[in-house]
Amino acid sequence: MRRAYIVGISVPAAEFRARLAEIPGAVLVRELPPARVVVVLPDGAPAKTLASLPGVTSVREDRPERLLRADTRDRP
């Protein structure tokens, strides 16, 4: 299963994308302001590999929250 990460960067996204090519199967999905990107790593690629790239300032797993149905939101 692939995992998505929000990555803080201190270099331009184009430069980071070139460095990301060092991780086989890693994909930069989109840029986020300010100075963040979404990266998807293939199954088995550890986040510490991503964190070790030059220009990375932070890494956190992107875990989408489950949306509640409108009719159950206000119930105790």
Phi, psi and omega in degrees: 000135180279152179234143179256144180227144170266122186241123173278136182231151178246014179232163176300149182303322180297319178293318178297319179303319179295320179290327180296336179298345178290342180258108182303128177086354179286141182227130172275116186275314180196161176266145177232141175278155341270129173054047177224157176220159174256126181236138175250129178252145178289164178305131177094346179277117182286147179298332181295334175295318178295316181295337182277353179291140176300137178095356178271127180253336179199154177218129173218142180294137178269108180246101179301140178276148176286136177275136177272147176292146183303324183281351179251354184297319187267003181274145179288000000 
